[in-house]
Amino acid sequence: APARERMAQESLSWLPVDLDPYPVIISVGQPRSASTFQFVALCEALRLLRGRRTMCGPLRPGGRLDSDRAYVLKHHSFRIAAMAFRQHRPRSLVFVTAESAESFAAEPRLPSPARYVQLYDEFTELGWWFQTVQYAAMFRLGRGQREALLQHMRYYTVVRRCCGFQASKDW
C-alpha cells in the first residue's frame, strides 16, 4: 500500500488537462510498461486538439523547441525526463508509465507531480479501449475527436500486435 500511496500523492490523475499553458508533454516510462501506447495516445490526442503544429518524437536532452508548436516527447529514463521537465518548466506536463505501483515507487522522484500514471498491470487488465477513453476525458476531447482517437488507437494496437517489433508470437 505505501507504493500506491506515493503514486497517489505524486499523480494529479483525473484532473482535466488545460493545454494552453503546457505546450510540452513528456512521456516517461519503464520499458515494457505500455510506454509507447501512452506516447502514441498522447501524440494523437494533442494532434486532434492542435493539428499540424504538434510534433512527436524522442526526448533529446537539451534540445530546443519552437515556441509556436506543441510537443509530445518520450524517454525511458526518469532522470532525463526530470532534467527536461526542469528545462521546459513551467510549460511542461509529465505522463508516466510503470509496470506496477511498486516499480513506480522505486523510480527517482520527478520534480513535479505526474499528470497521470498509467500502470501496466491495470492496462492489461482493463485494455486499450478503457485507457484511451481516459486520455480522451483528460484532454476534454469532443465526441468526434474521442471517436477518432479510439479508431486510431484500435488500429495502432492491431498493427503493433501483429506486425511490429514486439509482435505477439501467437498472433
mmCIF file of C-alpha atoms in Angstrom:
data_model
loop_
_atom_site.group_PDB
_atom_site.id
_atom_site.type_symbol
_atom_site.label_atom_id
_atom_site.label_comp_id
_atom_site.label_asym_id
_atom_site.label_seq_id
_atom_site.Cartn_x
_atom_site.Cartn_y
_atom_site.Cartn_z
ATOM 1 C CA ALA A 1 0.000 0.000 0.000
ATOM 2 C CA PRO A 2 2.835 2.525 0.562
ATOM 3 C CA ALA A 3 3.693 2.349 -3.153
ATOM 4 C CA ARG A 4 0.104 3.173 -4.122
ATOM 5 C CA GLU A 5 0.046 5.998 -1.576
ATOM 6 C CA ARG A 6 3.179 7.537 -3.113
ATOM 7 C CA MET A 7 1.717 7.153 -6.587
ATOM 8 C CA ALA A 8 -1.491 8.880 -5.483
ATOM 9 C CA GLN A 9 0.484 11.706 -3.884
ATOM 10 C CA GLU A 10 2.705 12.193 -6.916
ATOM 11 C CA SER A 11 -0.004 11.989 -9.552
ATOM 12 C CA LEU A 12 -2.664 14.504 -10.487
ATOM 13 C CA SER A 13 -4.766 11.777 -12.100
ATOM 14 C CA TRP A 14 -8.234 12.526 -13.335
ATOM 15 C CA LEU A 15 -7.796 16.261 -13.450
ATOM 16 C CA PRO A 16 -8.667 17.567 -16.907
ATOM 17 C CA VAL A 17 -5.713 18.996 -18.782
ATOM 18 C CA ASP A 18 -5.856 22.631 -19.871
ATOM 19 C CA LEU A 19 -3.217 22.512 -22.591
ATOM 20 C CA ASP A 20 -2.870 26.214 -23.306
ATOM 21 C CA PRO A 21 -0.095 26.864 -20.796
ATOM 22 C CA TYR A 22 1.528 23.448 -21.396
ATOM 23 C CA PRO A 23 2.848 23.017 -24.937
ATOM 24 C CA VAL A 24 5.333 20.296 -23.881
ATOM 25 C CA ILE A 25 4.180 16.858 -22.773
ATOM 26 C CA ILE A 26 6.882 14.486 -21.546
ATOM 27 C CA SER A 27 6.010 10.787 -21.608
ATOM 28 C CA VAL A 28 8.376 8.739 -19.480
ATOM 29 C CA GLY A 29 8.049 5.083 -18.701
ATOM 30 C CA GLN A 30 9.789 1.910 -17.816
ATOM 31 C CA PRO A 31 10.467 -0.370 -20.795
ATOM 32 C CA ARG A 32 7.678 -2.899 -21.411
ATOM 33 C CA SER A 33 5.115 -0.866 -19.474
ATOM 34 C CA ALA A 34 2.992 0.212 -22.476
ATOM 35 C CA SER A 35 5.023 3.414 -22.688
ATOM 36 C CA THR A 36 4.771 3.509 -26.479
ATOM 37 C CA PHE A 37 0.989 3.101 -26.251
ATOM 38 C CA GLN A 38 0.853 6.110 -23.924
ATOM 39 C CA PHE A 39 3.147 8.122 -26.196
ATOM 40 C CA VAL A 40 1.048 7.374 -29.306
ATOM 41 C CA ALA A 41 -2.221 8.151 -27.472
ATOM 42 C CA LEU A 42 -0.878 11.453 -26.123
ATOM 43 C CA CYS A 43 0.516 12.402 -29.513
ATOM 44 C CA GLU A 44 -2.713 11.662 -31.357
ATOM 45 C CA ALA A 45 -4.839 13.430 -28.719
ATOM 46 C CA LEU A 46 -2.664 16.523 -28.977
ATOM 47 C CA ARG A 47 -2.811 16.387 -32.784
ATOM 48 C CA LEU A 48 -6.592 16.254 -32.636
ATOM 49 C CA LEU A 49 -6.546 19.391 -30.486
ATOM 50 C CA ARG A 50 -3.666 21.342 -32.019
ATOM 51 C CA GLY A 51 -3.425 19.979 -35.542
ATOM 52 C CA ARG A 52 -0.251 20.158 -37.609
ATOM 53 C CA ARG A 53 1.526 22.292 -35.032
ATOM 54 C CA THR A 54 2.053 19.123 -32.953
ATOM 55 C CA MET A 55 5.460 17.444 -33.038
ATOM 56 C CA CYS A 56 6.031 13.993 -31.547
ATOM 57 C CA GLY A 57 9.319 12.206 -31.068
ATOM 58 C CA PRO A 58 12.107 11.107 -28.769
ATOM 59 C CA LEU A 59 13.182 13.320 -25.905
ATOM 60 C CA ARG A 60 16.637 14.725 -26.609
ATOM 61 C CA PRO A 61 18.217 16.299 -23.526
ATOM 62 C CA GLY A 62 18.999 19.958 -24.078
ATOM 63 C CA GLY A 63 17.030 20.070 -27.311
ATOM 64 C CA ARG A 64 15.494 23.392 -28.318
ATOM 65 C CA LEU A 65 11.793 23.602 -29.011
ATOM 66 C CA ASP A 66 9.914 26.109 -31.163
ATOM 67 C CA SER A 67 7.562 28.246 -29.108
ATOM 68 C CA ASP A 68 4.796 28.076 -31.725
ATOM 69 C CA ARG A 69 4.497 24.281 -31.616
ATOM 70 C CA ALA A 70 3.171 21.684 -29.178
ATOM 71 C CA TYR A 71 5.346 18.675 -28.357
ATOM 72 C CA VAL A 72 4.982 15.140 -27.055
ATOM 73 C CA LEU A 73 8.410 13.767 -26.168
ATOM 74 C CA LYS A 74 9.206 10.235 -24.962
ATOM 75 C CA HIS A 75 12.031 8.728 -22.936
ATOM 76 C CA HIS A 76 12.545 5.691 -20.677
ATOM 77 C CA SER A 77 14.825 7.451 -18.191
ATOM 78 C CA PHE A 78 13.153 9.221 -15.270
ATOM 79 C CA ARG A 79 16.392 11.138 -14.652
ATOM 80 C CA ILE A 80 16.446 12.522 -18.205
ATOM 81 C CA ALA A 81 12.708 13.269 -18.098
ATOM 82 C CA ALA A 82 13.243 15.209 -14.853
ATOM 83 C CA MET A 83 16.018 17.268 -16.496
ATOM 84 C CA ALA A 84 13.776 18.008 -19.491
ATOM 85 C CA PHE A 85 10.918 18.987 -17.201
ATOM 86 C CA ARG A 86 13.154 21.474 -15.397
ATOM 87 C CA GLN A 87 14.397 22.827 -18.762
ATOM 88 C CA HIS A 88 10.881 23.450 -20.062
ATOM 89 C CA ARG A 89 9.215 24.417 -16.774
ATOM 90 C CA PRO A 90 6.597 25.815 -16.320
ATOM 91 C CA ARG A 91 5.386 24.877 -19.810
ATOM 92 C CA SER A 92 5.548 21.082 -19.453
ATOM 93 C CA LEU A 93 3.476 18.211 -18.111
ATOM 94 C CA VAL A 94 4.742 14.722 -17.291
ATOM 95 C CA PHE A 95 2.849 11.496 -18.005
ATOM 96 C CA VAL A 96 4.293 8.238 -16.650
ATOM 97 C CA THR A 97 4.014 4.511 -17.299
ATOM 98 C CA ALA A 98 5.174 1.864 -14.846
ATOM 99 C CA GLU A 99 4.865 -1.886 -14.518
ATOM 100 C CA SER A 100 3.195 -1.517 -11.115
ATOM 101 C CA ALA A 101 2.752 0.933 -8.263
ATOM 102 C CA GLU A 102 5.713 -0.700 -6.532
ATOM 103 C CA SER A 103 8.020 -0.277 -9.515
ATOM 104 C CA PHE A 104 6.914 3.367 -9.847
ATOM 105 C CA ALA A 105 7.723 3.937 -6.170
ATOM 106 C CA ALA A 106 11.268 2.646 -6.820
ATOM 107 C CA GLU A 107 11.919 5.222 -9.569
ATOM 108 C CA PRO A 108 13.611 8.560 -8.828
ATOM 109 C CA ARG A 109 11.158 11.258 -7.864
ATOM 110 C CA LEU A 110 10.079 13.657 -10.551
ATOM 111 C CA PRO A 111 10.429 17.405 -9.922
ATOM 112 C CA SER A 112 6.668 17.807 -10.284
ATOM 113 C CA PRO A 113 3.696 15.501 -9.846
ATOM 114 C CA ALA A 114 2.935 13.384 -12.873
ATOM 115 C CA ARG A 115 -0.278 14.414 -14.602
ATOM 116 C CA TYR A 116 -1.135 10.731 -14.885
ATOM 117 C CA VAL A 117 0.476 7.380 -14.053
ATOM 118 C CA GLN A 118 -0.544 4.520 -16.339
ATOM 119 C CA LEU A 119 0.126 1.159 -14.659
ATOM 120 C CA TYR A 120 0.847 -1.806 -16.918
ATOM 121 C CA ASP A 121 -0.979 -4.311 -14.722
ATOM 122 C CA GLU A 122 -4.144 -2.173 -14.891
ATOM 123 C CA PHE A 123 -3.608 -1.501 -18.597
ATOM 124 C CA THR A 124 -3.511 -5.224 -19.401
ATOM 125 C CA GLU A 125 -6.495 -5.927 -17.160
ATOM 126 C CA LEU A 126 -8.733 -3.115 -18.447
ATOM 127 C CA GLY A 127 -7.465 -2.945 -22.029
ATOM 128 C CA TRP A 128 -6.557 -0.324 -24.608
ATOM 129 C CA TRP A 129 -10.129 0.954 -25.046
ATOM 130 C CA PHE A 130 -10.533 1.898 -21.377
ATOM 131 C CA GLN A 131 -7.140 3.605 -21.294
ATOM 132 C CA THR A 132 -7.885 5.541 -24.486
ATOM 133 C CA VAL A 133 -11.199 6.764 -23.099
ATOM 134 C CA GLN A 134 -9.346 8.011 -20.011
ATOM 135 C CA TYR A 135 -6.934 10.027 -22.154
ATOM 136 C CA ALA A 136 -9.838 11.433 -24.176
ATOM 137 C CA ALA A 137 -11.529 12.553 -20.958
ATOM 138 C CA MET A 138 -8.333 14.107 -19.584
ATOM 139 C CA PHE A 139 -7.864 16.157 -22.744
ATOM 140 C CA ARG A 140 -11.561 17.070 -22.914
ATOM 141 C CA LEU A 141 -11.889 15.720 -26.439
ATOM 142 C CA GLY A 142 -15.253 16.223 -28.094
ATOM 143 C CA ARG A 143 -17.287 13.239 -29.250
ATOM 144 C CA GLY A 144 -15.867 13.229 -32.791
ATOM 145 C CA GLN A 145 -12.319 13.688 -31.514
ATOM 146 C CA ARG A 146 -12.790 10.875 -28.976
ATOM 147 C CA GLU A 147 -14.053 8.568 -31.721
ATOM 148 C CA ALA A 148 -11.072 9.498 -33.924
ATOM 149 C CA LEU A 149 -8.669 8.761 -31.048
ATOM 150 C CA LEU A 150 -10.355 5.420 -30.348
ATOM 151 C CA GLN A 151 -10.174 4.457 -34.011
ATOM 152 C CA HIS A 152 -6.503 5.463 -34.249
ATOM 153 C CA MET A 153 -5.559 3.504 -31.120
ATOM 154 C CA ARG A 154 -7.596 0.486 -32.210
ATOM 155 C CA TYR A 155 -5.642 0.205 -35.448
ATOM 156 C CA TYR A 156 -2.369 1.046 -33.736
ATOM 157 C CA THR A 157 -2.956 -1.792 -31.254
ATOM 158 C CA VAL A 158 -3.727 -4.312 -34.012
ATOM 159 C CA VAL A 159 -0.701 -3.359 -36.114
ATOM 160 C CA ARG A 160 1.607 -3.349 -33.096
ATOM 161 C CA ARG A 161 0.485 -6.827 -32.032
ATOM 162 C CA CYS A 162 0.584 -8.419 -35.456
ATOM 163 C CA CYS A 163 3.393 -6.715 -37.303
ATOM 164 C CA GLY A 164 5.616 -4.638 -35.067
ATOM 165 C CA PHE A 165 8.907 -5.178 -33.298
ATOM 166 C CA GLN A 166 7.054 -6.506 -30.247
ATOM 167 C CA ALA A 167 4.634 -8.640 -32.247
ATOM 168 C CA SER A 168 2.780 -11.353 -30.364
ATOM 169 C CA LYS A 169 4.166 -14.829 -31.105
ATOM 170 C CA ASP A 170 0.682 -16.339 -31.015
ATOM 171 C CA TRP A 171 -0.947 -13.710 -33.250
#
